[in-house]
Short mmCIF file of C-alpha atoms and ligand atoms in Angstrom, two decimals:
data_model
loop_
_atom_site.label_atom_id
_atom_site.label_comp_id
_atom_site.label_asym_id
_atom_site.label_seq_id
_atom_site.Cartn_x
_atom_site.Cartn_y
_atom_site.Cartn_z
CA MET Q 32 0.00 0.00 0.00
CA GLN Q 33 1.21 3.49 -0.84
CA ASN Q 34 1.52 6.54 1.31
CA THR Q 35 -2.12 7.42 1.76
CA SER Q 36 -1.57 10.84 3.31
CA VAL Q 37 -3.93 12.90 1.24
CA GLN Q 38 -2.54 16.43 1.70
CA PRO Q 39 0.58 16.31 -0.53
CA ALA Q 40 -1.31 14.34 -3.14
CA MET Q 41 -4.04 16.99 -3.22
CA GLN Q 42 -1.46 19.75 -3.64
CA LYS Q 43 0.24 18.00 -6.55
CA ALA Q 44 -3.19 17.22 -7.98
CA SER Q 45 -4.02 20.86 -8.46
CA GLU Q 46 -0.72 21.40 -10.33
CA LEU Q 47 -1.57 18.56 -12.64
CA SER Q 48 -5.05 19.75 -13.44
CA LYS Q 49 -4.09 21.24 -16.81
CA GLU Q 50 -2.63 18.00 -18.15
CA ARG Q 51 -4.41 14.96 -19.47
CA ILE Q 52 -4.68 12.01 -17.13
CA TYR Q 53 -4.73 8.64 -18.81
CA LEU Q 54 -6.54 5.95 -16.86
CA ASP Q 55 -7.50 3.68 -19.74
CA ASN Q 56 -4.51 1.38 -19.85
CA ALA Q 57 -6.65 -1.70 -20.41
CA ALA Q 58 -7.54 -0.17 -23.79
CA THR Q 59 -3.93 0.48 -24.70
CA THR Q 60 -0.68 1.65 -23.15
CA PRO Q 61 2.00 4.09 -24.26
CA LEU Q 62 5.11 2.57 -25.79
CA ASP Q 63 7.97 2.14 -23.34
CA LYS Q 64 11.08 4.14 -24.32
CA GLU Q 65 13.36 1.12 -23.98
CA VAL Q 66 11.02 -0.81 -26.28
CA MET Q 67 11.06 1.99 -28.82
CA GLU Q 68 14.85 2.09 -28.75
CA ALA Q 69 15.02 -1.64 -29.40
CA MET Q 70 12.68 -1.20 -32.39
CA ILE Q 71 14.32 1.80 -34.07
CA PRO Q 72 17.22 -0.05 -35.79
CA TYR Q 73 14.65 -2.29 -37.49
CA MET Q 74 12.94 0.75 -38.95
CA SER Q 75 16.16 2.22 -40.26
CA THR Q 76 19.47 0.42 -40.70
CA HIS Q 77 18.16 -3.15 -40.25
CA PHE Q 78 15.45 -3.00 -42.88
CA GLY Q 79 16.09 -6.22 -44.79
CA ASN Q 80 13.33 -8.64 -45.72
CA PRO Q 81 13.81 -11.59 -43.34
CA SER Q 82 13.29 -13.97 -46.26
CA SER Q 83 16.23 -12.55 -48.19
CA ILE Q 84 19.29 -14.76 -48.15
CA TYR Q 85 21.94 -12.02 -47.98
CA SER Q 86 23.14 -10.31 -44.80
CA TYR Q 87 20.34 -7.72 -44.54
CA GLY Q 88 17.83 -10.53 -44.53
CA ARG Q 89 19.84 -12.72 -42.22
CA GLU Q 90 20.05 -10.02 -39.53
CA THR Q 91 16.29 -9.43 -39.46
CA ARG Q 92 15.63 -13.20 -39.55
CA MET Q 93 17.92 -13.57 -36.56
CA ALA Q 94 16.08 -10.78 -34.74
CA ILE Q 95 12.73 -12.50 -35.28
CA GLU Q 96 14.01 -15.86 -34.10
CA ALA Q 97 15.69 -14.29 -31.06
CA ALA Q 98 12.38 -12.57 -30.23
CA ARG Q 99 10.51 -15.86 -30.58
CA LYS Q 100 12.98 -17.62 -28.30
CA GLU Q 101 12.70 -14.86 -25.70
CA VAL Q 102 8.89 -14.85 -25.75
CA ALA Q 103 8.79 -18.64 -25.55
CA LYS Q 104 11.17 -18.66 -22.57
CA LEU Q 105 9.13 -16.00 -20.75
CA LEU Q 106 5.88 -17.91 -21.24
CA GLY Q 107 7.20 -21.41 -20.48
CA ALA Q 108 6.68 -22.48 -24.09
CA ARG Q 109 8.87 -23.76 -26.91
CA PRO Q 110 9.88 -21.36 -29.72
CA GLY Q 111 8.01 -23.53 -32.25
CA GLU Q 112 4.80 -22.90 -30.30
CA ILE Q 113 4.90 -19.09 -30.71
CA PHE Q 114 3.43 -17.46 -33.83
CA PHE Q 115 3.65 -13.70 -34.24
CA THR Q 116 0.38 -12.06 -35.28
CA SER Q 117 -1.15 -8.60 -35.60
CA GLY Q 118 -2.67 -8.71 -32.10
CA GLY Q 119 -5.33 -10.16 -29.87
CA THR Q 120 -8.16 -10.09 -32.38
CA GLU Q 121 -6.28 -12.01 -35.03
CA SER Q 122 -5.00 -14.56 -32.53
CA ASN Q 123 -8.48 -15.14 -31.09
CA ASN Q 124 -10.01 -15.51 -34.56
CA THR Q 125 -7.28 -17.91 -35.63
CA ALA Q 126 -7.53 -20.17 -32.60
CA ILE Q 127 -11.31 -20.48 -32.84
CA ALA Q 128 -11.27 -21.04 -36.61
CA ALA Q 129 -8.51 -23.64 -36.34
CA ALA Q 130 -10.27 -25.52 -33.53
CA ILE Q 131 -13.31 -25.90 -35.78
CA ARG Q 132 -11.63 -26.41 -39.14
CA ASP Q 133 -8.62 -28.50 -38.16
CA LEU Q 134 -9.38 -30.07 -34.78
CA GLY Q 135 -12.95 -31.16 -35.42
CA CYS Q 136 -14.66 -29.07 -32.71
CA ARG Q 137 -18.41 -28.94 -33.24
CA HIS Q 138 -19.47 -27.32 -30.00
CA ILE Q 139 -18.08 -24.14 -28.44
CA ILE Q 140 -18.38 -23.26 -24.76
CA SER Q 141 -17.66 -19.63 -24.06
CA SER Q 142 -19.04 -16.84 -21.85
CA ALA Q 143 -21.24 -13.78 -22.25
CA ILE Q 144 -18.48 -11.48 -20.99
CA GLU Q 145 -15.74 -12.32 -23.47
CA HIS Q 146 -14.16 -9.53 -25.49
CA HIS Q 147 -15.93 -8.95 -28.83
CA ALA Q 148 -12.94 -10.52 -30.59
CA VAL Q 149 -14.10 -13.85 -29.11
CA LEU Q 150 -17.81 -13.16 -28.58
CA HIS Q 151 -18.51 -12.16 -32.17
CA THR Q 152 -16.24 -14.85 -33.59
CA VAL Q 153 -18.11 -17.53 -31.64
CA GLU Q 154 -21.43 -16.01 -32.77
CA HIS Q 155 -20.18 -16.07 -36.36
CA TYR Q 156 -19.34 -19.77 -36.25
CA GLY Q 157 -22.52 -20.46 -34.32
CA HIS Q 158 -24.51 -19.48 -37.41
CA ASP Q 159 -23.11 -22.57 -39.12
CA GLN Q 160 -25.70 -25.29 -38.67
CA ASN Q 161 -23.00 -27.84 -37.83
CA ILE Q 162 -21.70 -25.83 -34.90
CA SER Q 163 -23.51 -25.33 -31.61
CA THR Q 164 -22.55 -22.87 -28.90
CA SER Q 165 -23.30 -22.37 -25.22
CA ASN Q 166 -22.26 -19.98 -22.50
CA VAL Q 167 -20.96 -21.06 -19.16
CA GLN Q 168 -22.90 -19.72 -16.18
CA LEU Q 169 -21.31 -16.86 -14.30
CA LEU Q 170 -21.39 -16.04 -10.62
CA ALA Q 171 -22.75 -12.62 -9.62
CA ASN Q 172 -19.22 -11.16 -9.61
CA GLY Q 173 -18.53 -12.38 -13.16
CA GLU Q 174 -16.39 -15.38 -12.22
CA VAL Q 175 -16.94 -18.60 -14.12
CA ASP Q 176 -19.10 -21.23 -12.45
CA TYR Q 177 -16.70 -24.17 -12.72
CA ASN Q 178 -19.37 -26.68 -11.74
CA ASP Q 179 -21.52 -25.58 -14.64
CA LEU Q 180 -18.52 -25.80 -16.97
CA GLU Q 181 -17.87 -29.36 -15.83
CA GLU Q 182 -21.55 -30.29 -16.23
CA GLN Q 183 -21.56 -28.94 -19.78
CA LEU Q 184 -18.36 -30.78 -20.67
CA LYS Q 185 -19.62 -33.99 -19.07
CA ASN Q 186 -22.94 -33.90 -20.92
CA GLY Q 187 -21.53 -32.84 -24.28
CA SER Q 188 -21.66 -35.35 -27.08
CA GLN Q 189 -19.45 -33.54 -29.59
CA LYS Q 190 -15.84 -32.48 -29.72
CA THR Q 191 -15.78 -29.20 -27.80
CA LEU Q 192 -13.76 -26.01 -27.83
CA VAL Q 193 -13.72 -24.08 -24.56
CA THR Q 194 -12.76 -20.44 -25.08
CA LEU Q 195 -12.64 -18.39 -21.88
CA MET Q 196 -10.66 -15.26 -21.20
CA HIS Q 197 -7.92 -15.29 -18.57
CA GLY Q 198 -8.58 -11.73 -17.33
CA ASN Q 199 -11.71 -9.76 -18.11
CA ASN Q 200 -10.95 -6.40 -19.72
CA GLU Q 201 -13.88 -4.57 -18.12
CA ILE Q 202 -14.22 -5.91 -14.60
CA GLY Q 203 -10.93 -7.71 -14.17
CA THR Q 204 -12.19 -11.14 -13.08
CA LEU Q 205 -9.54 -13.82 -13.40
CA LEU Q 206 -10.00 -17.36 -14.68
CA ASP Q 207 -8.44 -20.31 -12.88
CA ILE Q 208 -6.81 -21.41 -16.10
CA LYS Q 209 -5.15 -24.47 -14.54
CA ARG Q 210 -8.46 -25.73 -13.24
CA VAL Q 211 -10.15 -25.20 -16.61
CA GLY Q 212 -7.21 -26.92 -18.30
CA GLU Q 213 -7.66 -29.98 -16.07
CA LEU Q 214 -11.39 -30.09 -16.86
CA CYS Q 215 -10.65 -29.86 -20.59
CA LYS Q 216 -8.11 -32.66 -20.25
CA LYS Q 217 -10.61 -34.84 -18.38
CA TYR Q 218 -13.28 -34.39 -21.06
CA ASP Q 219 -10.92 -34.25 -24.04
CA ALA Q 220 -11.86 -30.69 -25.00
CA ILE Q 221 -9.72 -28.09 -26.76
CA LEU Q 222 -8.92 -25.02 -24.65
CA HIS Q 223 -8.24 -21.50 -25.88
CA SER Q 224 -7.78 -18.56 -23.55
CA ASP Q 225 -7.73 -14.88 -24.47
CA CYS Q 226 -4.80 -13.77 -22.31
CA VAL Q 227 -4.64 -10.25 -23.72
CA GLN Q 228 -5.13 -8.65 -20.29
CA THR Q 229 -2.80 -10.99 -18.39
CA VAL Q 230 0.28 -11.65 -20.54
CA GLY Q 231 2.75 -8.90 -19.61
CA HIS Q 232 0.95 -8.31 -16.30
CA TYR Q 233 1.36 -11.71 -14.63
CA PRO Q 234 3.93 -14.46 -14.90
CA VAL Q 235 2.42 -17.08 -17.20
CA ASP Q 236 3.94 -20.57 -17.28
CA LEU Q 237 2.33 -22.52 -20.07
CA SER Q 238 4.42 -25.60 -19.36
CA SER Q 239 2.31 -26.21 -16.26
CA VAL Q 240 -1.11 -25.71 -17.87
CA HIS Q 241 -3.06 -28.10 -20.09
CA ILE Q 242 -3.94 -25.62 -22.82
CA HIS Q 243 -3.94 -25.61 -26.61
CA PHE Q 244 -4.07 -21.93 -27.60
CA ILE Q 245 -3.52 -18.57 -25.96
CA SER Q 246 -3.69 -15.04 -27.42
CA ALA Q 247 -1.75 -11.95 -26.34
CA ALA Q 248 -1.28 -8.38 -27.60
CA GLY Q 249 1.82 -6.18 -27.25
CA HIS Q 250 0.07 -2.82 -26.88
CA LYS Q 251 -1.45 -3.82 -23.51
CA PHE Q 252 1.97 -3.87 -21.82
CA HIS Q 253 3.83 -0.93 -23.36
CA GLY Q 254 4.68 -2.72 -26.59
CA PRO Q 255 3.71 -1.61 -30.09
CA LYS Q 256 0.17 -1.72 -31.46
CA GLY Q 257 -0.59 -4.24 -34.17
CA THR Q 258 1.56 -6.93 -32.57
CA GLY Q 259 0.60 -10.11 -30.78
CA ILE Q 260 1.17 -13.79 -30.47
CA LEU Q 261 -0.80 -16.94 -30.83
CA TYR Q 262 0.56 -19.79 -28.76
CA VAL Q 263 -0.26 -23.15 -30.31
CA ASN Q 264 0.65 -26.14 -28.17
CA GLY Q 265 3.11 -28.45 -29.89
CA SER Q 266 0.68 -31.38 -29.68
CA VAL Q 267 -1.80 -29.53 -31.89
CA ASN Q 268 -1.70 -29.78 -35.65
CA ILE Q 269 -3.38 -26.93 -37.47
CA LYS Q 270 -3.34 -25.70 -41.06
CA PRO Q 271 -1.94 -22.32 -42.21
CA PHE Q 272 -4.02 -19.36 -41.19
CA ILE Q 273 -2.81 -16.97 -43.89
CA ILE Q 274 -1.83 -18.58 -47.14
CA GLY Q 275 0.98 -17.37 -49.35
CA GLY Q 276 4.71 -17.40 -48.60
CA GLY Q 277 6.44 -19.57 -46.04
CA GLN Q 278 6.70 -17.08 -43.18
CA GLU Q 279 6.00 -18.13 -39.59
CA ARG Q 280 6.88 -21.71 -40.53
CA ASN Q 281 4.31 -21.74 -43.32
CA MET Q 282 1.48 -20.78 -40.97
CA ARG Q 283 1.09 -17.04 -41.52
CA ALA Q 284 2.23 -15.76 -44.88
CA GLY Q 285 3.39 -12.19 -45.44
CA THR Q 286 6.57 -10.25 -44.75
CA GLU Q 287 7.00 -10.14 -41.01
CA ASN Q 288 6.44 -7.00 -38.93
CA VAL Q 289 10.08 -7.13 -37.81
CA TYR Q 290 10.17 -4.04 -35.60
CA GLY Q 291 6.80 -4.95 -34.12
CA ILE Q 292 8.03 -8.45 -33.27
CA VAL Q 293 11.23 -7.06 -31.74
CA GLY Q 294 9.13 -4.56 -29.77
CA PHE Q 295 6.71 -7.23 -28.54
CA ALA Q 296 9.55 -9.37 -27.20
CA LYS Q 297 11.30 -6.41 -25.58
CA ALA Q 298 8.08 -5.20 -23.95
CA LEU Q 299 7.37 -8.65 -22.53
CA GLU Q 300 10.94 -9.05 -21.34
CA LYS Q 301 10.82 -5.69 -19.57
CA ALA Q 302 7.38 -6.33 -18.11
CA MET Q 303 8.53 -9.60 -16.60
CA ARG Q 304 11.86 -8.17 -15.47
CA ASN Q 305 10.04 -5.45 -13.51
CA TYR Q 306 6.96 -7.46 -12.61
CA GLU Q 307 7.38 -7.42 -8.81
CA VAL Q 308 8.01 -3.68 -8.58
CA ASP Q 309 5.49 -2.57 -11.24
CA SER Q 310 2.65 -4.81 -10.12
CA SER Q 311 2.92 -3.80 -6.47
CA TYR Q 312 3.09 -0.11 -7.48
CA ILE Q 313 0.01 -0.40 -9.72
CA LYS Q 314 -1.84 -2.42 -7.09
CA GLY Q 315 -1.08 0.38 -4.64
CA LEU Q 316 -2.58 2.97 -6.97
CA ARG Q 317 -5.70 0.90 -7.44
CA ASN Q 318 -6.13 0.36 -3.71
CA TYR Q 319 -5.56 4.06 -3.08
CA MET Q 320 -8.26 4.96 -5.57
CA MET Q 321 -10.69 2.50 -3.98
CA GLU Q 322 -9.98 3.88 -0.55
CA ARG Q 323 -10.28 7.53 -1.57
CA LEU Q 324 -13.42 6.98 -3.63
CA THR Q 325 -15.03 5.25 -0.69
CA GLN Q 326 -14.11 8.19 1.54
CA GLU Q 327 -15.33 10.88 -0.86
CA ILE Q 328 -18.38 9.49 -2.68
CA ALA Q 329 -21.34 7.73 -1.12
CA GLY Q 330 -23.18 4.82 -2.64
CA LEU Q 331 -20.40 3.44 -4.83
CA SER Q 332 -19.86 -0.17 -5.68
CA PHE Q 333 -16.76 -1.87 -7.03
CA ASN Q 334 -16.96 -4.67 -9.57
CA CYS Q 335 -13.99 -6.61 -8.32
CA SER Q 336 -12.67 -8.98 -5.70
CA GLU Q 337 -9.31 -9.70 -4.12
CA GLN Q 338 -8.62 -12.01 -7.05
CA SER Q 339 -9.29 -9.47 -9.81
CA LEU Q 340 -6.74 -7.97 -12.17
CA TYR Q 341 -4.70 -5.37 -10.28
CA THR Q 342 -4.63 -3.15 -13.36
CA ILE Q 343 -8.39 -2.47 -13.45
CA LEU Q 344 -10.87 -0.78 -11.15
CA SER Q 345 -14.47 -0.96 -12.34
CA VAL Q 346 -16.61 1.46 -10.36
CA GLY Q 347 -20.41 1.52 -10.20
CA PHE Q 348 -21.82 5.02 -9.57
CA PRO Q 349 -25.46 5.40 -8.57
CA LYS Q 350 -27.41 6.34 -11.71
CA THR Q 351 -28.47 9.98 -11.68
CA GLU Q 352 -28.84 12.67 -14.32
CA ARG Q 353 -25.31 13.80 -13.58
CA SER Q 354 -23.64 10.41 -13.41
CA GLU Q 355 -25.04 9.41 -16.80
CA PHE Q 356 -22.78 12.06 -18.37
CA LEU Q 357 -19.81 11.20 -16.22
CA LEU Q 358 -17.56 9.82 -18.94
CA PHE Q 359 -18.29 12.76 -21.15
CA ASN Q 360 -17.54 15.20 -18.34
CA LEU Q 361 -14.37 13.38 -17.39
CA ASP Q 362 -13.22 13.76 -20.97
CA ILE Q 363 -13.96 17.50 -20.90
CA ASN Q 364 -11.79 17.61 -17.79
CA ASN Q 365 -8.92 15.83 -19.56
CA ILE Q 366 -9.44 12.53 -17.76
CA CYS Q 367 -9.43 9.46 -19.98
CA ALA Q 368 -11.41 6.48 -18.71
CA SER Q 369 -13.80 4.04 -20.29
CA GLY Q 370 -17.36 2.85 -20.03
CA GLY Q 371 -16.46 -0.60 -21.31
CA SER Q 372 -15.24 -1.97 -24.58
CA ALA Q 373 -18.37 -0.76 -26.45
CA CYS Q 374 -17.69 2.86 -25.57
CA SER Q 375 -16.80 4.79 -28.66
CA SER Q 376 -17.67 8.45 -28.49
CA GLY Q 377 -17.19 9.61 -24.94
CA THR Q 378 -20.73 8.69 -23.96
CA ASP Q 379 -21.49 5.31 -22.47
CA VAL Q 380 -23.28 3.37 -25.18
CA GLY Q 381 -23.49 0.35 -22.92
CA SER Q 382 -21.37 -2.59 -22.04
CA HIS Q 383 -22.32 -6.16 -22.91
CA VAL Q 384 -20.40 -7.25 -19.82
CA MET Q 385 -22.43 -5.11 -17.42
CA ARG Q 386 -25.64 -6.16 -19.19
CA ALA Q 387 -24.72 -9.83 -18.84
CA LEU Q 388 -24.18 -9.26 -15.12
CA ASN Q 389 -27.45 -7.28 -14.77
CA LYS Q 390 -25.63 -4.21 -13.56
CA THR Q 391 -26.99 -1.52 -15.85
CA GLU Q 392 -30.33 -0.59 -14.31
CA ASN Q 393 -29.32 1.58 -11.36
CA THR Q 394 -25.64 1.96 -11.97
CA VAL Q 395 -23.30 3.83 -14.27
CA THR Q 396 -20.09 1.87 -14.59
CA ILE Q 397 -16.73 3.40 -15.34
CA ARG Q 398 -13.54 1.46 -15.80
CA PHE Q 399 -10.32 3.02 -14.62
CA SER Q 400 -7.20 1.11 -15.61
CA PHE Q 401 -3.67 1.86 -14.50
CA SER Q 402 -0.07 1.60 -15.60
CA LYS Q 403 3.36 2.16 -14.14
CA TYR Q 404 3.25 5.72 -15.51
CA ASN Q 405 0.28 6.80 -13.37
CA THR Q 406 0.84 8.57 -10.08
CA GLN Q 407 -0.96 8.90 -6.78
CA GLU Q 408 -1.40 12.62 -7.49
CA GLU Q 409 -3.27 11.82 -10.68
CA ILE Q 410 -5.54 9.46 -8.80
CA GLU Q 411 -6.20 12.12 -6.18
CA LEU Q 412 -7.14 14.64 -8.84
CA VAL Q 413 -9.50 12.17 -10.51
CA VAL Q 414 -11.21 11.33 -7.20
CA LEU Q 415 -11.77 15.01 -6.43
CA LYS Q 416 -13.04 15.67 -9.94
CA LEU Q 417 -15.40 12.72 -9.71
CA LYS Q 418 -16.73 14.03 -6.41
CA GLU Q 419 -17.37 17.41 -8.01
CA LEU Q 420 -19.03 15.93 -11.12
CA ILE Q 421 -21.23 13.55 -9.16
C1 LIG P 539 -9.44 -9.15 -23.56
C2 LIG P 539 -9.11 -8.61 -24.91
N1 LIG P 539 -9.11 -9.43 -25.95
C3 LIG P 539 -8.80 -9.01 -27.19
C4 LIG P 539 -8.50 -7.70 -27.44
C5 LIG P 539 -8.17 -7.26 -28.82
O1 LIG P 539 -6.79 -7.11 -28.98
P1 LIG P 539 -6.20 -6.26 -30.19
O2 LIG P 539 -6.61 -4.86 -30.00
O3 LIG P 539 -4.71 -6.46 -30.09
O4 LIG P 539 -6.72 -6.85 -31.46
C6 LIG P 539 -8.51 -6.78 -26.37
C7 LIG P 539 -8.21 -5.35 -26.60
O5 LIG P 539 -9.01 -4.48 -26.30
C8 LIG P 539 -8.82 -7.26 -25.08
O6 LIG P 539 -8.85 -6.44 -24.01
#
């Protein structure tokens, strides 16, 4: 826990009031300087096509393979299990498509609070008359009901794909991925997990989990946008997902995003190197905000538990005429936060996650999400501004 003495924080807060405060780090994060520095040579001097056989090509090929090795080591995987992609959406689409097309899955178990990159992909395949879909039941706090998952797996008659996110991007609930892996093993199901909100924020050791696919995205942990990975367990045999040249071991054709790949690996390496310090700092900010909000504003609720992502604080404000325009007013006051993944224009157009959890009727939900670059003074300013706006 941080220094919670409010006075100095309040003083600094007033100095900061002219600047923008970014509390939407679950949407994306700024690029880390060290990451940018690692990328720059691959935008300038080291520009060769990795498929070229001469030295320019060889140096970029080596950079890609070094990045793959690094990412694999950090995730407890083998280099051959890591495929570089354009981000979380592509990786999620690919895993779900491959499970159906190449692994014979005919039923998909998912949840109503997945990111749209999974939710809409599952819906898309669900329109195929040969594919059925079902959602796992959720507890009131958004956690998966593991008994229901087991019941569904036990009673299923077709090869099943389970796709459940590791950390929810709106409310921060965490999946017990090991437990789900064991259930999938028991019932011979394929498991994919959208780990976009957890890779780079938690140590992930895939060697100890029974899992077939995971997705991650670099821009959630101070890496570059448009970069990600799909982990495909070595026991799984899938067909190419983009057809053309032989890149990514014939799985994803197209000249590689060399500087993006280098940036992804560097960002993950740095995130894991500094995990202890950064995570306890960010946790401290989140706890401070909870504490101060509770002190300053009556009738709040928090959509989280001790087990939730430390990077996210989802706050329910009592619905009033003023609170309905809260996001909009925060924006006018240079405070960037989010109403959920469906929020597009500064007004809260509604969150499928909050709807699924029946939390829209009397509550306006705002998600604040933190990074190592936020400060206690910023949090203080936001709390005071919220108090004023409410
Ligand atoms: C949980 C989750 N899955 C998938 C995505 C999509 O990732 P990307 O923007 O890299 O395509 C996001 C990003 O918002 C996310 O939070």
